[in-house]
Coordinates of C-alpha atoms in Angstrom, one line a residue:
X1 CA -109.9 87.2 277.0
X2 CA -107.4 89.6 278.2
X3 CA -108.5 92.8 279.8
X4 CA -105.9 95.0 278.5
X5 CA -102.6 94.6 276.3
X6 CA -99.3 95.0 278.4
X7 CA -96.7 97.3 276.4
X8 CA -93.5 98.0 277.8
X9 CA -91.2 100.8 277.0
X10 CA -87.6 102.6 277.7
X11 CA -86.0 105.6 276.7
X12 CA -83.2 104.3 274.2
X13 CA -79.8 104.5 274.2
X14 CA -76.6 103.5 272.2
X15 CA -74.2 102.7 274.8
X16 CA -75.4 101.9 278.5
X17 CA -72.0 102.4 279.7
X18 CA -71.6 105.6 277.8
X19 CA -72.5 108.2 281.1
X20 CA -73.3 111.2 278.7
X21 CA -76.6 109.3 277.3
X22 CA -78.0 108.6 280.6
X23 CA -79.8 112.4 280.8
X24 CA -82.5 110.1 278.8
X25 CA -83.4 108.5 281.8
X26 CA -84.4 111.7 283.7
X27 CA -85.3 113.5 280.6
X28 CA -87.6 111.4 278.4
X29 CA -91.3 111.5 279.8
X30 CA -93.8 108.6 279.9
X31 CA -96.0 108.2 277.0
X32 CA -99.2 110.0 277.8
X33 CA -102.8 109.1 276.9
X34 CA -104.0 111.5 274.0
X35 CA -107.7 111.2 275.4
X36 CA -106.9 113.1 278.2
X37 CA -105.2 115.6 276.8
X38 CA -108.0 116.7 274.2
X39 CA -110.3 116.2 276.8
X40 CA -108.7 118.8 278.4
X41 CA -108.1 120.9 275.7
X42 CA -111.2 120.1 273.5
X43 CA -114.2 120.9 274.8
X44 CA -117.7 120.7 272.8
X45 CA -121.2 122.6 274.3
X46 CA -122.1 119.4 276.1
X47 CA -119.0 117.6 276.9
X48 CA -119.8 114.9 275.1
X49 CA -117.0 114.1 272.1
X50 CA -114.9 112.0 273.6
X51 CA -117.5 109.7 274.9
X52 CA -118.5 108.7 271.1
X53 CA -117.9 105.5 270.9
X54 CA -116.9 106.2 267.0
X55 CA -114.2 108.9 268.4
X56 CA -112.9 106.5 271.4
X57 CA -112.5 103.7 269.1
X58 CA -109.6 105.2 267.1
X59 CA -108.2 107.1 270.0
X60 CA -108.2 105.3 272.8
X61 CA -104.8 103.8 272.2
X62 CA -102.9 106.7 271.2
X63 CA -100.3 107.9 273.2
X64 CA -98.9 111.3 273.0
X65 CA -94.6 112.0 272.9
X66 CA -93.7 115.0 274.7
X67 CA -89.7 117.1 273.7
X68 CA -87.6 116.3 276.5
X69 CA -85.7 119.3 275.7
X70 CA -85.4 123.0 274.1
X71 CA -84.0 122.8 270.3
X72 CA -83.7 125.1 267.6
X73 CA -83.1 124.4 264.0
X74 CA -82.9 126.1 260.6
X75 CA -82.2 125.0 257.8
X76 CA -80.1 125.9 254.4
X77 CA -82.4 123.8 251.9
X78 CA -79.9 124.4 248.8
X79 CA -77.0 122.6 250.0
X80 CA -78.7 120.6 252.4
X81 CA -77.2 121.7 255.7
X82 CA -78.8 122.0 259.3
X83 CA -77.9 124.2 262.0
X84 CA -78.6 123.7 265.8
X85 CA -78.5 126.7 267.7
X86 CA -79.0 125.4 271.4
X87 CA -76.3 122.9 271.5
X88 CA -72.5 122.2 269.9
X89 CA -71.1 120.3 267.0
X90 CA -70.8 117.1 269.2
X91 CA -74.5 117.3 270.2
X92 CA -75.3 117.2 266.4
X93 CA -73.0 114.4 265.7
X94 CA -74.4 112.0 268.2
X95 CA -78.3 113.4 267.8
X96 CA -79.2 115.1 264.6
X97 CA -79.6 112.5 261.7
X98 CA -79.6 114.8 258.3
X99 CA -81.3 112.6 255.8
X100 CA -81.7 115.8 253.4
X101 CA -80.2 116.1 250.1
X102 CA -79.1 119.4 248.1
X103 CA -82.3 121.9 246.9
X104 CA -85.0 118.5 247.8
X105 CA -87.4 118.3 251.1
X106 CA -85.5 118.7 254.5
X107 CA -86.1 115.1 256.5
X108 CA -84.1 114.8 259.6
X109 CA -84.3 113.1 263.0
X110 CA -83.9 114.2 266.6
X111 CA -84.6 112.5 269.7
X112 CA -86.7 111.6 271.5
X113 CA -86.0 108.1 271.0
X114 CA -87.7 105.4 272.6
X115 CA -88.0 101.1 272.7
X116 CA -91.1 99.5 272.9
X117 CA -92.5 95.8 273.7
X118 CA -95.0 94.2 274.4
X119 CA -95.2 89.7 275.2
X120 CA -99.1 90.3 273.3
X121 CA -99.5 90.7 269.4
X122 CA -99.4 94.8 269.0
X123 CA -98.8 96.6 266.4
X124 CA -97.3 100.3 266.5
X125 CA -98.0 102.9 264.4
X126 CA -96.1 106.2 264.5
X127 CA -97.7 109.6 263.1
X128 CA -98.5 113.2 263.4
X129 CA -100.7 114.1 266.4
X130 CA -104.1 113.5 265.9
X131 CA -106.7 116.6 266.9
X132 CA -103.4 118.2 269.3
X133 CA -101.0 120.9 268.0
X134 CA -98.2 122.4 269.5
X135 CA -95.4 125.2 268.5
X136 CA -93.3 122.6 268.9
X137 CA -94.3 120.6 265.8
X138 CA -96.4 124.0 263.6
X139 CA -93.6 123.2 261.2
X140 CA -92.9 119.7 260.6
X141 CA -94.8 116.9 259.4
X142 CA -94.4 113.1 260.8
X143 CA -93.2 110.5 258.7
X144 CA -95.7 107.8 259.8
X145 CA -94.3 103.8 260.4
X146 CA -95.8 101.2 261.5
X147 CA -94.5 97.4 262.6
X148 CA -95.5 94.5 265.2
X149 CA -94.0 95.4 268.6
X150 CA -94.3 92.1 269.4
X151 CA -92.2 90.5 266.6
X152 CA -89.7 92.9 266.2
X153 CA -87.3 95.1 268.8
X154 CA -85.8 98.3 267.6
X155 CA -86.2 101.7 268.8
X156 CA -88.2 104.5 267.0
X157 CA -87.2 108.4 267.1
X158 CA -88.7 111.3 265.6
X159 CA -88.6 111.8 261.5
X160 CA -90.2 114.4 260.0
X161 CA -90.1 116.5 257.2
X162 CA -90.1 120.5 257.6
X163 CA -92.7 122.2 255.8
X164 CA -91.2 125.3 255.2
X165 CA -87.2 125.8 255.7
X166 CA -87.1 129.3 255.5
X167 CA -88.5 129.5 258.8
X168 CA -86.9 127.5 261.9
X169 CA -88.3 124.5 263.7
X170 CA -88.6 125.8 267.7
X171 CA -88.7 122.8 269.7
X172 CA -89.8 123.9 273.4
X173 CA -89.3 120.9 276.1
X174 CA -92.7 119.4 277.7
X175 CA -94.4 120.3 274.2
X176 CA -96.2 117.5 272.3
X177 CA -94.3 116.6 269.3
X178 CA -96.1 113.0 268.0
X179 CA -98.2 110.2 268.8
X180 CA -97.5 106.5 268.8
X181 CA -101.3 104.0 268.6
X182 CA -101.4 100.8 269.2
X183 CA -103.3 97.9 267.8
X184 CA -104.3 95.1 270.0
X185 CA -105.6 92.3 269.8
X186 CA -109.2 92.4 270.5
X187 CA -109.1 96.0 270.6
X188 CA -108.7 95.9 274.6
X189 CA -106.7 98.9 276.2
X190 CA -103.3 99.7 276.5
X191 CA -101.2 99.0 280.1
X192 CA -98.1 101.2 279.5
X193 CA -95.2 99.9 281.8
X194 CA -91.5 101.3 282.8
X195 CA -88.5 99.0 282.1
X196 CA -84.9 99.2 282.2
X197 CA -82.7 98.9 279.0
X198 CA -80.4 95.9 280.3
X199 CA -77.1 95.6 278.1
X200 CA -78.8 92.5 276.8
X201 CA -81.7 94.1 275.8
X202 CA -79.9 96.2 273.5
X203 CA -78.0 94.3 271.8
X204 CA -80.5 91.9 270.6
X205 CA -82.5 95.4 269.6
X206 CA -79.0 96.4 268.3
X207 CA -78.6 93.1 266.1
X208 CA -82.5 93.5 264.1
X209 CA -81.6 97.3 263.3
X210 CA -77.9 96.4 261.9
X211 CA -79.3 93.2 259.7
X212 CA -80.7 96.3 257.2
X213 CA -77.2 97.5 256.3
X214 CA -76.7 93.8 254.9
X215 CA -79.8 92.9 253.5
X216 CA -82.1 96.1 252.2
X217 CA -85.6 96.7 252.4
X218 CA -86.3 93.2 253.4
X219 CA -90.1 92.6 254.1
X220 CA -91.1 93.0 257.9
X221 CA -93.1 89.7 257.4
X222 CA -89.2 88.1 256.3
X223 CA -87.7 90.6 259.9
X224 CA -90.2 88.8 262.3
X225 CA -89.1 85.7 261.4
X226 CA -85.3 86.1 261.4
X227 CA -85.9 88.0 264.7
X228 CA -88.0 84.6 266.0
X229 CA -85.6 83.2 268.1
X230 CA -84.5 86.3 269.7
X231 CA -87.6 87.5 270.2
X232 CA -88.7 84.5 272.4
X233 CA -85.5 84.9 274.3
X234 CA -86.7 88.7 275.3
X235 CA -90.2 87.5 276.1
X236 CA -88.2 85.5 278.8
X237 CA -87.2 88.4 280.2
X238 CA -90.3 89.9 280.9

């Protein structure tokens, strides 16, 4: 049995060749093990909650996503609208996604935005950060997803919804927005590794997010095995 499961991840973007999106590389910090953060941020009279084997069990793969840079937003909930108020118009174009529609819940995404892989059967779920807080995220809540990293290549950014729009979502970089876990098999440990996005790489991830716009809502169990044949071609490549 394997020791540990390998998982492999990138800051994502849209264009390689595009020099304005390569700040990602510089910008976007490693995924970073939520244990050690509550541990030290958490303490209890004898030191001794994070070494329950009940607590460790659903932690222990969690990995914590830090902002990789200052943004504020507010929000006009009648008519739908979102404001930045660090950054211009074409910042918003290429990076704010307004899913909101006029008087509902404001739902939006913002980077960070990142690709993960991994050559063993892992599954990857996104949601809000377990036991951590930060003034960062006080106002949003997660939109949780969750798919086989494994079977199916696509990036993942963050979605939320904001809980109250009168008052302005303050995004400070380094703070802890979300948390990605990981399922493995056996339950072993997680090996997080660096890779480079190669213009390969991206298109194939490219292609299984595109196939949506053509056929809707298909089942991931139908995605994994239309993305079969590419996906063995990236496990080559690692």
């Amino acid at each position: 049995m394997k020791k540990y499961a390998e998982v492999f991840w990138a800051p994502w973007v849209d264009n390689l060749q595009n020099e304005s999106e390569c700040w990602v590389n510089t910008a976007y910090f490693p995924p970073t093990p939520l244990l050690g953060l509550a541990h030290q941020s958490i303490q209890d009279d004898k030191n001794l909650l994070f070494k329950c084997p009940a607590v460790k069990s659903v932690l222990k793969n969690d990995f914590v996503i830090k902002a990789p840079i200052n943004l504020t937003l507010t929000f006009d909930q009648t008519t739908a609208s979102i404001f930045t108020h660090n950054y211009d118009q074409k910042f918003f174009d290429k990076y704010v996604v307004n899913r909101s529609k006029p008087g509902g819940p404001v739902i939006l995404s913002l980077p960070p935005r990142y690709i993960f892989f991994s050559k063993d059967d892992v599954e990857m779920l996104s949601l809000d950060l377990p036991l951590l807080s930060s003034e960062s995220n006080k106002n949003i809540k997660m939109i949780p997803g969750k798919y086989n990293i494994s079977k199916w290549l696509r990036p993942i950014d963050f979605t939320f919804t904001v809980i109250d729009p009168l008052q302005p979502v303050a995004i400070k970089a380094e703070d802890l927005l979300w948390a990605v876990r990981f399922y493995t098999p056996n339950d072993v440990p997680v090996k997080m590794t660096r890779f480079n996005l190669t213009e390969n790489i991206l298109k194939s991830s490219q292609s299984m997010m595109h196939i949506k716009k053509y056929r809707e809502f298909l089942p991931l169990k139908k995605c994994y095995e239309l993305a079969g044949g590419l996906i063995q071609q990236i496990r080559n490549k690692f």
